[in-house]
Short mmCIF file of C-alpha atoms in Angstrom, two decimals:
data_model
loop_
_atom_site.label_atom_id
_atom_site.label_comp_id
_atom_site.label_asym_id
_atom_site.label_seq_id
_atom_site.Cartn_x
_atom_site.Cartn_y
_atom_site.Cartn_z
CA UNK A 16 61.42 80.93 122.79
CA UNK A 17 64.12 82.39 125.71
CA UNK A 18 65.41 85.68 125.44
CA UNK A 19 68.42 87.36 127.68
CA UNK A 20 70.17 90.58 128.15
CA UNK A 21 73.67 90.17 128.81
CA UNK A 22 75.55 93.95 128.35
CA UNK A 23 74.71 95.61 125.31
CA UNK A 24 73.63 92.34 123.53
CA UNK A 25 70.19 91.17 123.01
CA UNK A 26 69.97 87.56 122.71
CA UNK A 27 67.80 85.16 120.83
CA UNK A 28 68.19 81.39 121.53
CA UNK A 29 65.82 79.29 119.33
CA UNK A 30 66.91 75.74 119.04
CA UNK A 31 70.80 76.78 119.21
CA UNK A 32 70.13 79.08 116.65
CA UNK A 33 71.56 82.44 118.44
CA UNK A 34 70.56 85.62 116.82
CA UNK A 35 72.93 88.77 118.14
CA UNK A 36 70.45 91.63 117.67
CA UNK A 37 72.64 94.77 118.80
CA UNK A 38 76.11 94.72 119.29
CA UNK A 39 77.91 97.82 120.49
CA UNK A 40 81.58 97.18 121.26
CA UNK A 41 80.70 94.48 123.78
CA UNK A 42 83.32 91.50 122.49
CA UNK A 43 82.59 89.10 125.53
CA UNK A 44 79.03 88.61 125.09
CA UNK A 45 80.01 87.70 121.34
CA UNK A 46 82.61 84.99 122.05
CA UNK A 47 79.67 83.84 124.55
CA UNK A 48 77.47 83.34 122.05
CA UNK A 49 80.42 81.53 120.17
CA UNK A 50 80.74 79.32 122.62
CA UNK A 51 76.69 78.21 122.92
CA UNK A 52 77.46 77.62 119.36
CA UNK A 53 80.51 75.64 119.62
CA UNK A 54 79.25 73.55 122.49
CA UNK A 55 76.07 72.15 120.97
CA UNK A 56 76.62 68.80 118.96
CA UNK A 57 74.73 69.68 115.90
CA UNK A 58 74.77 72.57 113.55
CA UNK A 59 75.15 75.44 115.94
CA UNK A 60 74.80 78.94 114.83
CA UNK A 61 75.82 82.52 114.80
CA UNK A 62 73.47 84.69 113.58
CA UNK A 63 74.33 88.94 112.87
CA UNK A 64 71.43 90.37 111.04
CA UNK A 65 71.36 93.52 109.08
CA UNK A 66 72.57 96.23 110.36
CA UNK A 67 75.98 98.30 111.66
CA UNK A 68 77.96 96.89 114.59
CA UNK A 69 80.90 97.44 116.27
CA UNK A 70 84.11 95.18 117.71
CA UNK A 71 87.30 95.05 119.21
CA UNK A 72 89.58 91.89 118.70
CA UNK A 73 88.14 88.73 119.15
CA UNK A 74 89.32 85.11 119.49
CA UNK A 75 86.60 82.15 118.61
CA UNK A 76 88.09 79.18 119.79
CA UNK A 77 87.10 75.46 118.77
CA UNK A 78 87.53 72.38 119.00
CA UNK A 79 83.59 72.54 118.16
CA UNK A 80 81.42 69.83 118.93
CA UNK A 81 79.44 69.82 115.39
CA UNK A 82 79.80 71.63 112.53
CA UNK A 83 79.28 75.65 113.37
CA UNK A 84 78.06 78.36 111.20
CA UNK A 85 78.84 82.25 111.49
CA UNK A 86 76.71 84.15 109.54
CA UNK A 87 77.25 87.73 109.13
CA UNK A 88 74.17 89.93 106.98
CA UNK A 89 75.17 93.00 108.33
CA UNK A 90 78.34 95.22 108.75
CA UNK A 91 80.77 94.57 111.30
CA UNK A 92 83.42 97.48 111.99
CA UNK A 93 87.04 96.87 113.64
CA UNK A 94 87.90 99.90 115.84
CA UNK A 95 89.60 103.09 114.98
CA UNK A 96 91.09 103.79 118.22
CA UNK A 97 95.03 103.01 117.74
CA UNK A 98 94.73 101.49 121.21
CA UNK A 99 92.81 99.26 120.54
CA UNK A 100 94.76 97.39 117.64
CA UNK A 101 98.34 98.47 117.45
CA UNK A 102 100.28 95.51 118.15
CA UNK A 103 97.23 93.11 117.38
CA UNK A 104 98.01 89.42 115.17
CA UNK A 105 94.12 89.88 113.74
CA UNK A 106 90.85 91.89 114.09
CA UNK A 107 88.58 88.38 114.13
CA UNK A 108 90.39 84.88 114.84
CA UNK A 109 89.16 81.97 114.05
CA UNK A 110 91.21 79.21 115.03
CA UNK A 111 91.37 75.29 116.03
CA UNK A 112 87.98 74.47 113.89
CA UNK A 113 86.73 71.63 111.65
CA UNK A 114 83.24 72.25 109.75
CA UNK A 115 83.11 76.23 110.11
CA UNK A 116 81.12 78.19 107.66
CA UNK A 117 81.37 81.98 107.66
CA UNK A 118 78.82 82.87 105.31
CA UNK A 119 75.72 85.48 104.97
CA UNK A 120 76.48 88.10 102.60
CA UNK A 121 77.64 90.94 104.88
CA UNK A 122 80.82 92.58 105.19
CA UNK A 123 83.51 92.88 107.73
CA UNK A 124 85.18 96.58 107.70
CA UNK A 125 88.75 96.72 108.71
CA UNK A 126 88.32 100.85 108.87
CA UNK A 127 91.71 101.16 107.72
CA UNK A 128 92.42 104.52 106.83
CA UNK A 129 92.77 105.03 110.19
CA UNK A 130 95.51 102.98 110.70
CA UNK A 131 97.25 103.15 106.91
CA UNK A 132 99.37 106.88 108.29
CA UNK A 133 101.32 104.35 110.26
CA UNK A 134 102.10 102.28 107.89
CA UNK A 135 105.66 103.08 106.92
CA UNK A 136 106.98 99.27 105.88
CA UNK A 137 107.91 100.00 102.90
CA UNK A 138 111.01 101.83 104.19
CA UNK A 139 111.14 100.52 107.82
CA UNK A 140 111.94 97.25 108.89
CA UNK A 141 110.96 97.35 112.11
CA UNK A 142 107.49 99.50 111.35
CA UNK A 143 104.73 98.37 113.31
CA UNK A 144 102.19 95.88 113.23
CA UNK A 145 98.96 96.56 111.98
CA UNK A 146 96.12 93.44 112.38
CA UNK A 147 94.75 91.48 109.69
CA UNK A 148 90.95 91.55 109.67
CA UNK A 149 90.20 87.97 109.19
CA UNK A 150 92.77 85.13 110.88
CA UNK A 151 92.04 81.57 109.76
CA UNK A 152 94.53 79.62 112.02
CA UNK A 153 94.10 75.95 112.03
CA UNK A 154 90.90 75.77 110.30
CA UNK A 155 89.97 72.39 108.24
CA UNK A 156 87.37 70.91 105.84
CA UNK A 157 85.67 74.19 106.01
CA UNK A 158 83.81 76.84 103.74
CA UNK A 159 83.79 80.66 103.26
CA UNK A 160 81.53 82.09 100.96
CA UNK A 161 79.30 85.51 100.13
CA UNK A 162 81.03 87.81 102.80
CA UNK A 163 83.01 91.10 101.71
CA UNK A 164 85.84 92.43 103.53
CA UNK A 165 86.47 96.38 103.03
CA UNK A 166 89.60 98.49 103.89
CA UNK A 167 91.40 96.20 106.39
CA UNK A 168 94.05 97.73 108.88
CA UNK A 169 96.91 95.44 106.73
CA UNK A 170 95.90 91.86 104.82
CA UNK A 171 92.37 91.23 104.85
CA UNK A 172 92.42 87.30 105.05
CA UNK A 173 95.59 85.15 106.43
CA UNK A 174 95.20 81.51 106.06
CA UNK A 175 97.62 79.64 108.49
CA UNK A 176 97.84 75.96 109.34
CA UNK A 177 94.78 75.28 107.46
CA UNK A 178 93.39 71.84 105.27
CA UNK A 179 90.71 71.29 103.30
CA UNK A 180 89.30 75.07 103.17
CA UNK A 181 87.51 76.52 100.28
CA UNK A 182 86.68 80.76 99.63
CA UNK A 183 83.87 81.30 97.32
CA UNK A 184 82.45 84.47 96.03
CA UNK A 185 84.38 86.68 98.53
CA UNK A 186 84.58 90.32 97.40
CA UNK A 187 87.67 92.46 99.42
CA UNK A 188 88.26 95.84 98.41
CA UNK A 189 90.81 98.38 99.27
CA UNK A 190 91.99 101.41 97.41
CA UNK A 191 94.47 101.03 94.98
CA UNK A 192 97.30 103.35 98.17
CA UNK A 193 96.56 101.20 100.71
CA UNK A 194 99.26 99.80 102.35
CA UNK A 195 100.07 95.82 102.74
CA UNK A 196 96.39 95.28 102.31
CA UNK A 197 96.76 91.53 100.38
CA UNK A 198 93.48 89.90 99.57
CA UNK A 199 93.99 86.20 101.14
CA UNK A 200 97.15 85.17 102.03
CA UNK A 201 98.02 81.42 102.62
CA UNK A 202 101.13 79.48 104.55
CA UNK A 203 101.28 76.46 105.49
CA UNK A 204 98.18 74.94 104.43
CA UNK A 205 97.07 72.77 102.02
CA UNK A 206 94.21 71.54 99.81
CA UNK A 207 93.20 75.32 99.78
CA UNK A 208 90.22 76.81 96.84
CA UNK A 209 89.99 79.90 95.95
CA UNK A 210 86.73 80.30 93.43
CA UNK A 211 84.87 83.44 91.91
CA UNK A 212 86.12 85.61 94.04
CA UNK A 213 86.97 89.52 93.13
CA UNK A 214 89.75 91.26 94.62
CA UNK A 215 91.03 94.82 94.69
CA UNK A 216 93.91 96.06 97.20
CA UNK A 217 96.98 97.58 97.57
CA UNK A 218 98.82 94.46 97.51
CA UNK A 219 98.66 91.30 95.88
CA UNK A 220 95.17 89.92 94.77
CA UNK A 221 96.63 86.39 96.17
CA UNK A 222 99.86 86.05 98.36
CA UNK A 223 101.40 82.46 98.66
CA UNK A 224 103.91 81.61 101.51
CA UNK A 225 106.04 78.88 102.31
CA UNK A 226 104.72 75.74 102.98
CA UNK A 227 101.63 76.05 100.83
CA UNK A 228 100.60 72.46 98.91
CA UNK A 229 97.94 71.29 96.62
CA UNK A 230 96.53 74.98 96.18
CA UNK A 231 93.90 75.90 93.38
CA UNK A 232 92.69 79.26 92.29
CA UNK A 233 90.08 79.55 89.75
CA UNK A 234 88.00 82.75 88.14
CA UNK A 235 89.57 84.91 90.22
CA UNK A 236 89.33 89.02 88.97
CA UNK A 237 91.96 90.50 90.36
CA UNK A 238 92.77 94.64 90.25
CA UNK A 239 93.83 96.77 91.17
CA UNK A 240 96.92 95.52 93.57
CA UNK A 241 100.11 94.07 92.89
CA UNK A 242 98.50 90.46 91.48
CA UNK A 243 98.91 86.67 92.35
CA UNK A 244 102.19 86.14 93.79
CA UNK A 245 104.15 83.26 95.28
CA UNK A 246 106.34 84.66 97.69
CA UNK A 247 108.15 86.32 99.28
CA UNK A 248 110.22 83.46 99.63
CA UNK A 249 113.65 82.75 101.40
CA UNK A 250 113.50 85.54 104.33
CA UNK A 251 114.24 83.00 106.58
CA UNK A 252 115.92 79.38 107.71
CA UNK A 253 114.03 76.38 107.41
CA UNK A 254 110.92 77.30 105.24
CA UNK A 255 108.78 74.71 104.00
CA UNK A 256 108.42 73.83 100.61
CA UNK A 257 106.17 75.76 97.94
CA UNK A 258 104.18 72.93 95.76
CA UNK A 259 101.33 72.04 93.54
CA UNK A 260 99.58 74.93 92.65
CA UNK A 261 97.27 75.80 89.96
CA UNK A 262 96.32 79.28 89.25
CA UNK A 263 93.74 79.15 86.43
CA UNK A 264 90.78 81.33 84.70
CA UNK A 265 92.02 84.45 85.76
CA UNK A 266 91.33 87.67 84.89
CA UNK A 267 94.07 90.56 86.11
CA UNK A 268 93.52 94.02 85.34
CA UNK A 269 95.27 96.91 86.30
CA UNK A 270 97.73 95.87 88.07
CA UNK A 271 101.65 95.99 89.07
CA UNK A 272 102.55 92.56 88.42
CA UNK A 273 100.56 89.70 86.89
CA UNK A 274 101.78 86.14 88.08
CA UNK A 275 104.76 86.54 90.06
CA UNK A 276 107.19 84.29 91.69
CA UNK A 277 110.03 86.45 94.51
CA UNK A 278 112.49 85.28 96.29
CA UNK A 279 115.37 86.79 98.81
CA UNK A 280 118.67 87.51 97.36
CA UNK A 281 120.58 86.28 99.34
CA UNK A 282 118.26 83.66 100.77
CA UNK A 283 118.33 79.82 102.44
CA UNK A 284 117.38 77.02 101.05
CA UNK A 285 114.15 76.36 99.60
CA UNK A 286 111.90 74.83 96.73
CA UNK A 287 108.92 76.05 94.31
CA UNK A 288 108.29 73.66 91.92
CA UNK A 289 104.68 71.74 90.11
CA UNK A 290 102.94 75.18 89.41
CA UNK A 291 100.83 76.09 87.06
CA UNK A 292 99.49 79.52 85.73
CA UNK A 293 96.53 79.39 83.06
CA UNK A 294 94.13 80.92 80.89
CA UNK A 295 94.61 84.23 82.98
CA UNK A 296 94.08 87.39 80.95
CA UNK A 297 96.04 90.34 81.43
CA UNK A 298 94.56 94.05 81.16
CA UNK A 299 97.16 97.06 81.06
CA UNK A 300 99.61 94.97 83.90
CA UNK A 301 102.95 96.34 84.78
CA UNK A 302 104.73 92.78 84.91
CA UNK A 303 102.38 90.44 83.56
CA UNK A 304 104.71 87.23 84.12
CA UNK A 305 107.83 87.85 86.07
CA UNK A 306 110.14 85.80 88.14
CA UNK A 307 112.27 87.78 90.05
CA UNK A 308 114.76 85.98 92.49
CA UNK A 309 116.30 89.07 93.67
CA UNK A 310 113.82 90.72 95.59
CA UNK A 311 114.28 93.75 98.09
CA UNK A 312 111.89 95.79 99.13
CA UNK A 313 114.36 97.71 101.25
CA UNK A 314 116.72 98.04 98.40
CA UNK A 315 120.73 97.80 99.71
CA UNK A 316 120.08 98.91 103.45
CA UNK A 317 118.96 95.01 104.19
CA UNK A 318 120.38 93.06 100.89
CA UNK A 319 123.82 92.13 99.78
CA UNK A 320 124.57 93.54 96.11
CA UNK A 321 125.40 90.69 94.04
CA UNK A 322 123.49 88.15 96.70
CA UNK A 323 122.15 85.17 95.45
CA UNK A 324 119.28 83.36 95.69
CA UNK A 325 119.06 80.13 96.74
CA UNK A 326 115.17 79.13 96.41
CA UNK A 327 115.26 76.40 93.79
CA UNK A 328 112.58 77.24 91.16
CA UNK A 329 111.24 74.67 88.69
CA UNK A 330 108.17 72.74 86.59
CA UNK A 331 106.61 76.23 86.82
CA UNK A 332 104.34 76.27 83.27
CA UNK A 333 102.91 79.62 81.74
CA UNK A 334 100.19 78.38 79.67
CA UNK A 335 98.15 80.50 77.57
CA UNK A 336 98.61 83.90 79.33
CA UNK A 337 97.34 86.54 77.36
CA UNK A 338 96.58 90.28 77.24
CA UNK A 339 98.13 93.91 77.37
CA UNK A 340 101.13 95.03 79.14
CA UNK A 341 102.05 98.47 80.47
CA UNK A 342 105.62 97.65 80.33
CA UNK A 343 107.59 96.72 77.17
CA UNK A 344 109.22 93.66 79.28
CA UNK A 345 105.77 91.94 79.12
CA UNK A 346 108.26 88.74 79.99
CA UNK A 347 110.52 88.99 82.82
CA UNK A 348 112.26 85.50 84.12
CA UNK A 349 115.28 86.88 86.94
CA UNK A 350 116.18 83.88 88.22
CA UNK A 351 119.42 83.31 90.62
CA UNK A 352 123.04 82.67 89.04
CA UNK A 353 123.42 79.67 92.18
CA UNK A 354 120.48 78.05 91.77
CA UNK A 355 119.08 78.68 87.66
CA UNK A 356 115.18 77.93 87.06
CA UNK A 357 114.84 75.05 85.62
CA UNK A 358 112.16 72.87 83.53
CA UNK A 359 110.34 75.94 83.07
CA UNK A 360 107.46 75.43 80.22
CA UNK A 361 105.56 78.67 78.16
CA UNK A 362 103.05 77.84 75.90
CA UNK A 363 100.89 80.11 73.78
CA UNK A 364 101.73 83.44 75.18
CA UNK A 365 100.38 86.65 73.74
CA UNK A 366 101.28 89.86 75.17
CA UNK A 367 100.86 92.96 73.71
CA UNK A 368 102.41 96.34 73.63
CA UNK A 369 102.16 99.26 71.11
CA UNK A 370 105.29 98.72 68.98
CA UNK A 371 105.81 95.24 70.03
CA UNK A 372 106.32 93.51 73.48
CA UNK A 373 109.65 91.77 74.68
CA UNK A 374 111.13 89.05 76.97
CA UNK A 375 113.91 89.16 79.22
CA UNK A 376 115.27 86.35 80.91
CA UNK A 377 118.33 85.29 82.86
CA UNK A 378 119.58 81.89 84.46
CA UNK A 379 115.97 80.75 83.38
CA UNK A 380 116.45 77.23 81.33
CA UNK A 381 113.35 75.28 80.08
CA UNK A 382 110.63 75.26 77.05
CA UNK A 383 108.76 77.50 74.68
CA UNK A 384 105.93 76.12 72.31
CA UNK A 385 102.93 77.72 70.68
CA UNK A 386 102.11 80.95 69.48
CA UNK A 387 104.94 82.87 71.35
CA UNK A 388 104.19 87.19 71.77
CA UNK A 389 106.75 87.98 72.61
CA UNK A 390 109.66 85.96 71.70
CA UNK A 391 110.55 83.54 74.32
CA UNK A 392 114.08 83.66 75.52
CA UNK A 393 114.16 81.24 77.83
CA UNK A 394 116.83 78.49 77.00
#
């Protein structure tokens, strides 16, 4: 066994098991340790033991020679000084890695309360960028499990360009009032699976962007937040289609939306198809089932009056959606007049509101079978 002192780190190297025992914002040592583990042809392990540690922005690059484990058992805290994070895309990035595992039961604390006052994106389309806590880019055949993300400055996690990567028992926490703190955002990725996770934030628990294909979300507990959202789509030209999604066996509570598809109007053309929402319980949710093809968070400042979305939505199933709605309109299908939703399917919908829930539909075509409460309004 050998030991070396690097900056404020004490590193213990035990057959390529690298243990970081003391961290005080020495990012170079963190990255150096990663490089050693990544260069090992066996199973390289970077271990952050129990305790509280601090680190500024870090990028962990591959490819690695073998499997690499990033094991966090302590609490890793992000910087609070604005100069250390303004304009950054991510606090911690993992890039171009195959067979990565991030686990250990520890926490990534974004210390977002120091940054949220700078977020005016609801009224300012040119607002400053706040960093995501964890960014995964081109990370394939990998696993993230048994970790916690707390109070991210912006999105908690972004998944981009990834394939066949699984997230299991992820716990994400941020106040309901925290802005743009999406739990897990997925884009341009295929074969992503999210199992048995608990997400409570100020925005979408899971948000699904352009280019997402073959996604499974199962066993999610969501709330507070904005529910599970596909979109927003159609903001930029040449967006890739969103296809083959299954969101199932979830519980959504106290959110502003339940399951949602949202597209900008006007928008360039793209497609959403082969989507299934099934076996999902709603508890006091504002909009349990909603398609909104007139999405425009900046109202008329950015969107054209009477403009029409060119995103085609088809083959979307809502099966066995049940529980309570906070709004009388429990099912709202507001589709595009120039690209109506087609081949929608509602089966066994049971959403209750005092005095009776209702449905609202425009340009929505498909079938409704089984028990329908509220009564279906699709053509």
